[in-house]
Amino acid sequence: MAGLALTGCGGSGQDGSAAGTASASGPAGSLPDGTLVKAGELSFCADISAPPLTFYDPSQKPVGAEIELGDALAKSLGLTAAWKNTAFAGIIPALQGKQCDAILSQLFIKPEREKVVDFVPYMYSSGALMVKAADDKGIGGLDTTCGHRVAAQTGTTVASFLQEASKTCTSQGKQKVDIRLFAKDSDALQQLSVGLVDAYGTTVETAGYVMTQKPGEYKTVGKPYGQIKTGIATIKGNTALHDAIAKALASVHQDGTYDSILKKWNLTDDALSS
């Protein structure tokens, strides 16, 4: 699984600053000295390329459901949120290298990841397969992708599902799935848009957003697959920060902010109970 390397990039922030030494406190609790990469700031690594969760608006400001949630968590802790745009395939090593304090980027909670980071669960997600509405190339789901070109983002669970589907194809004497992997989810979608692949694997959330933005151009095929919890990841053993984020999440659940954010972005089906 991509992104599980234990190597890091040093002990400074992405802007070169040393780890913070001042404590931060807010309504959700307090953090000991040296907990944060930069004092007064809760920095998140995120691959800002997957609307409606994280993306850039026309003014290049990060927006989306996860951006709003991260901002709310930081505010609850009396901190300022900072966003570090990070390629998903290297997002866990970036955290371990202290380029950020936490990952908030639809990171699925999986056993192999739990060995190297700690998680605070915050919502559900499922996978989806999207094709051109005008010509689905005969693809009706993962089990009918044999011999087809399918794009996905490197290091994602969707890519893993495609690899398993390809193994099934070859075990049945059929052509393997021609999996095309890209650094950004938006790049994978672009491949479908220009006809260089036959299908695009992503999340239910992203697929729904794309089809809302471009009605009639795309459709999903087959059933959603692999429903799983997603979590905010912190460095293994950083109990103070993990617990503070968990308390902050409980706080935004209680005051209605969590439900308001998911409702705004049409993600209420993914809500995780407090």
PDB file of C-alpha atoms in Angstrom, residues 76-204:
ATOM      1  CA  SER A  76     -12.592  24.544  18.540  1.00  0.00           C
ATOM      2  CA  LEU A  77      -9.019  24.085  19.763  1.00  0.00           C
ATOM      3  CA  GLY A  78      -8.286  27.799  19.689  1.00  0.00           C
ATOM      4  CA  LEU A  79      -5.936  27.357  16.723  1.00  0.00           C
ATOM      5  CA  THR A  80      -5.676  28.538  13.132  1.00  0.00           C
ATOM      6  CA  ALA A  81      -5.990  25.864  10.418  1.00  0.00           C
ATOM      7  CA  ALA A  82      -3.285  25.627   7.740  1.00  0.00           C
ATOM      8  CA  TRP A  83      -3.525  23.431   4.640  1.00  0.00           C
ATOM      9  CA  LYS A  84      -0.535  21.714   3.009  1.00  0.00           C
ATOM     10  CA  ASN A  85      -1.403  20.412  -0.466  1.00  0.00           C
ATOM     11  CA  THR A  86       0.205  16.956  -0.541  1.00  0.00           C
ATOM     12  CA  ALA A  87       0.140  14.180  -3.164  1.00  0.00           C
ATOM     13  CA  PHE A  88      -1.956  11.344  -1.765  1.00  0.00           C
ATOM     14  CA  ALA A  89       0.632   8.640  -2.513  1.00  0.00           C
ATOM     15  CA  GLY A  90       3.089  10.333  -0.142  1.00  0.00           C
ATOM     16  CA  ILE A  91       0.702  11.754   2.397  1.00  0.00           C
ATOM     17  CA  ILE A  92       1.559   9.430   5.319  1.00  0.00           C
ATOM     18  CA  PRO A  93       5.330   9.927   4.930  1.00  0.00           C
ATOM     19  CA  ALA A  94       4.639  13.694   4.861  1.00  0.00           C
ATOM     20  CA  LEU A  95       2.879  13.405   8.217  1.00  0.00           C
ATOM     21  CA  GLN A  96       5.659  11.259   9.647  1.00  0.00           C
ATOM     22  CA  GLY A  97       8.186  13.816   8.394  1.00  0.00           C
ATOM     23  CA  LYS A  98       6.314  16.487  10.379  1.00  0.00           C
ATOM     24  CA  GLN A  99       5.309  18.485   7.347  1.00  0.00           C
ATOM     25  CA  CYS A 100       1.898  18.737   9.024  1.00  0.00           C
ATOM     26  CA  ASP A 101       0.169  17.855  12.280  1.00  0.00           C
ATOM     27  CA  ALA A 102      -2.564  15.634  10.841  1.00  0.00           C
ATOM     28  CA  ILE A 103      -3.966  14.217   7.615  1.00  0.00           C
ATOM     29  CA  LEU A 104      -7.523  15.197   6.650  1.00  0.00           C
ATOM     30  CA  SER A 105      -7.930  13.845   3.130  1.00  0.00           C
ATOM     31  CA  GLN A 106     -10.459  10.979   2.977  1.00  0.00           C
ATOM     32  CA  LEU A 107      -7.882   8.539   4.290  1.00  0.00           C
ATOM     33  CA  PHE A 108      -9.619   5.184   4.704  1.00  0.00           C
ATOM     34  CA  ILE A 109      -9.095   3.449   8.044  1.00  0.00           C
ATOM     35  CA  LYS A 110      -7.397   0.165   7.158  1.00  0.00           C
ATOM     36  CA  PRO A 111      -5.422  -2.254   9.350  1.00  0.00           C
ATOM     37  CA  GLU A 112      -2.144  -1.659   7.524  1.00  0.00           C
ATOM     38  CA  ARG A 113      -2.512   2.089   8.008  1.00  0.00           C
ATOM     39  CA  GLU A 114      -3.459   1.739  11.676  1.00  0.00           C
ATOM     40  CA  LYS A 115      -0.054   0.178  12.242  1.00  0.00           C
ATOM     41  CA  VAL A 116       1.681   3.446  11.343  1.00  0.00           C
ATOM     42  CA  VAL A 117      -0.773   6.236  12.246  1.00  0.00           C
ATOM     43  CA  ASP A 118      -3.556   6.846  14.768  1.00  0.00           C
ATOM     44  CA  PHE A 119      -7.047   7.694  13.507  1.00  0.00           C
ATOM     45  CA  VAL A 120     -10.010   9.766  14.612  1.00  0.00           C
ATOM     46  CA  PRO A 121     -12.960   8.500  12.493  1.00  0.00           C
ATOM     47  CA  TYR A 122     -15.164  11.266  11.077  1.00  0.00           C
ATOM     48  CA  MET A 123     -17.260   9.922   8.154  1.00  0.00           C
ATOM     49  CA  TYR A 124     -17.931   7.027   5.786  1.00  0.00           C
ATOM     50  CA  SER A 125     -17.003   6.612   2.133  1.00  0.00           C
ATOM     51  CA  SER A 126     -17.623   4.118  -0.667  1.00  0.00           C
ATOM     52  CA  GLY A 127     -16.100   3.514  -4.083  1.00  0.00           C
ATOM     53  CA  ALA A 128     -17.779   4.174  -7.431  1.00  0.00           C
ATOM     54  CA  LEU A 129     -17.036   3.452 -11.083  1.00  0.00           C
ATOM     55  CA  MET A 130     -17.888   6.200 -13.546  1.00  0.00           C
ATOM     56  CA  VAL A 131     -18.223   6.067 -17.342  1.00  0.00           C
ATOM     57  CA  LYS A 132     -19.363   8.351 -20.158  1.00  0.00           C
ATOM     58  CA  ALA A 133     -23.174   8.458 -20.199  1.00  0.00           C
ATOM     59  CA  ALA A 134     -23.257   8.316 -23.986  1.00  0.00           C
ATOM     60  CA  ASP A 135     -21.080   5.202 -24.238  1.00  0.00           C
ATOM     61  CA  ASP A 136     -20.348   2.963 -21.265  1.00  0.00           C
ATOM     62  CA  LYS A 137     -18.199   0.624 -23.411  1.00  0.00           C
ATOM     63  CA  GLY A 138     -20.172  -2.289 -22.013  1.00  0.00           C
ATOM     64  CA  ILE A 139     -18.922  -1.679 -18.472  1.00  0.00           C
ATOM     65  CA  GLY A 140     -21.533  -2.431 -15.841  1.00  0.00           C
ATOM     66  CA  GLY A 141     -19.367  -2.540 -12.737  1.00  0.00           C
ATOM     67  CA  LEU A 142     -15.996  -3.743 -11.464  1.00  0.00           C
ATOM     68  CA  ASP A 143     -16.657  -7.297 -12.660  1.00  0.00           C
ATOM     69  CA  THR A 144     -16.966  -6.132 -16.275  1.00  0.00           C
ATOM     70  CA  THR A 145     -13.763  -4.079 -16.516  1.00  0.00           C
ATOM     71  CA  CYS A 146     -11.670  -6.927 -17.977  1.00  0.00           C
ATOM     72  CA  GLY A 147      -9.724  -5.654 -20.983  1.00  0.00           C
ATOM     73  CA  HIS A 148     -10.813  -2.069 -20.395  1.00  0.00           C
ATOM     74  CA  ARG A 149      -8.744   1.007 -19.583  1.00  0.00           C
ATOM     75  CA  VAL A 150      -9.623   2.379 -16.150  1.00  0.00           C
ATOM     76  CA  ALA A 151      -8.123   5.438 -14.471  1.00  0.00           C
ATOM     77  CA  ALA A 152      -7.703   6.018 -10.732  1.00  0.00           C
ATOM     78  CA  GLN A 153      -5.522   7.916  -8.292  1.00  0.00           C
ATOM     79  CA  THR A 154      -2.270   6.364  -7.117  1.00  0.00           C
ATOM     80  CA  GLY A 155      -2.289   4.958  -3.598  1.00  0.00           C
ATOM     81  CA  THR A 156      -6.068   4.900  -3.167  1.00  0.00           C
ATOM     82  CA  THR A 157      -8.298   2.043  -2.066  1.00  0.00           C
ATOM     83  CA  VAL A 158     -10.120   2.366  -5.388  1.00  0.00           C
ATOM     84  CA  ALA A 159      -6.861   1.444  -7.121  1.00  0.00           C
ATOM     85  CA  SER A 160      -6.595  -1.627  -4.878  1.00  0.00           C
ATOM     86  CA  PHE A 161     -10.109  -2.723  -5.855  1.00  0.00           C
ATOM     87  CA  LEU A 162      -9.183  -2.382  -9.518  1.00  0.00           C
ATOM     88  CA  GLN A 163      -6.088  -4.498  -8.980  1.00  0.00           C
ATOM     89  CA  GLU A 164      -8.205  -7.226  -7.347  1.00  0.00           C
ATOM     90  CA  ALA A 165     -10.691  -7.047 -10.217  1.00  0.00           C
ATOM     91  CA  SER A 166      -7.817  -7.452 -12.675  1.00  0.00           C
ATOM     92  CA  LYS A 167      -6.589 -10.568 -10.844  1.00  0.00           C
ATOM     93  CA  THR A 168     -10.070 -12.032 -11.069  1.00  0.00           C
ATOM     94  CA  CYS A 169     -10.133 -11.326 -14.797  1.00  0.00           C
ATOM     95  CA  THR A 170      -6.874 -13.157 -15.464  1.00  0.00           C
ATOM     96  CA  SER A 171      -7.856 -16.073 -13.216  1.00  0.00           C
ATOM     97  CA  GLN A 172     -10.889 -16.517 -15.456  1.00  0.00           C
ATOM     98  CA  GLY A 173      -8.784 -16.463 -18.603  1.00  0.00           C
ATOM     99  CA  LYS A 174      -9.838 -12.943 -19.553  1.00  0.00           C
ATOM    100  CA  GLN A 175      -7.737  -9.878 -20.310  1.00  0.00           C
ATOM    101  CA  LYS A 176      -6.456  -7.967 -17.305  1.00  0.00           C
ATOM    102  CA  VAL A 177      -7.794  -4.530 -16.452  1.00  0.00           C
ATOM    103  CA  ASP A 178      -5.584  -1.859 -18.008  1.00  0.00           C
ATOM    104  CA  ILE A 179      -5.208   0.267 -14.887  1.00  0.00           C
ATOM    105  CA  ARG A 180      -3.909   3.810 -15.425  1.00  0.00           C
ATOM    106  CA  LEU A 181      -2.801   5.520 -12.200  1.00  0.00           C
ATOM    107  CA  PHE A 182      -2.367   9.267 -11.731  1.00  0.00           C
ATOM    108  CA  ALA A 183      -1.025  11.485  -8.951  1.00  0.00           C
ATOM    109  CA  LYS A 184      -4.259  13.473  -8.713  1.00  0.00           C
ATOM    110  CA  ASP A 185      -7.854  12.294  -8.750  1.00  0.00           C
ATOM    111  CA  SER A 186      -8.718  15.186 -11.058  1.00  0.00           C
ATOM    112  CA  ASP A 187      -6.095  13.957 -13.552  1.00  0.00           C
ATOM    113  CA  ALA A 188      -7.720  10.512 -13.577  1.00  0.00           C
ATOM    114  CA  LEU A 189     -11.104  12.102 -14.320  1.00  0.00           C
ATOM    115  CA  GLN A 190      -9.555  14.126 -17.126  1.00  0.00           C
ATOM    116  CA  GLN A 191      -8.486  10.889 -18.808  1.00  0.00           C
ATOM    117  CA  LEU A 192     -12.127   9.797 -18.989  1.00  0.00           C
ATOM    118  CA  SER A 193     -13.230  13.254 -20.085  1.00  0.00           C
ATOM    119  CA  VAL A 194     -10.962  13.208 -23.165  1.00  0.00           C
ATOM    120  CA  GLY A 195     -11.616   9.539 -23.964  1.00  0.00           C
ATOM    121  CA  LEU A 196      -8.202   8.119 -23.112  1.00  0.00           C
ATOM    122  CA  VAL A 197      -9.765   5.588 -20.710  1.00  0.00           C
ATOM    123  CA  ASP A 198     -13.090   3.762 -20.660  1.00  0.00           C
ATOM    124  CA  ALA A 199     -13.897   4.272 -16.982  1.00  0.00           C
ATOM    125  CA  TYR A 200     -12.767   6.145 -13.894  1.00  0.00           C
ATOM    126  CA  GLY A 201     -12.665   4.790 -10.354  1.00  0.00           C
ATOM    127  CA  THR A 202     -13.229   7.243  -7.531  1.00  0.00           C
ATOM    128  CA  THR A 203     -15.370   7.719  -4.440  1.00  0.00           C
ATOM    129  CA  VAL A 204     -19.155   8.000  -4.341  1.00  0.00           C
TER     130      VAL A 204
END
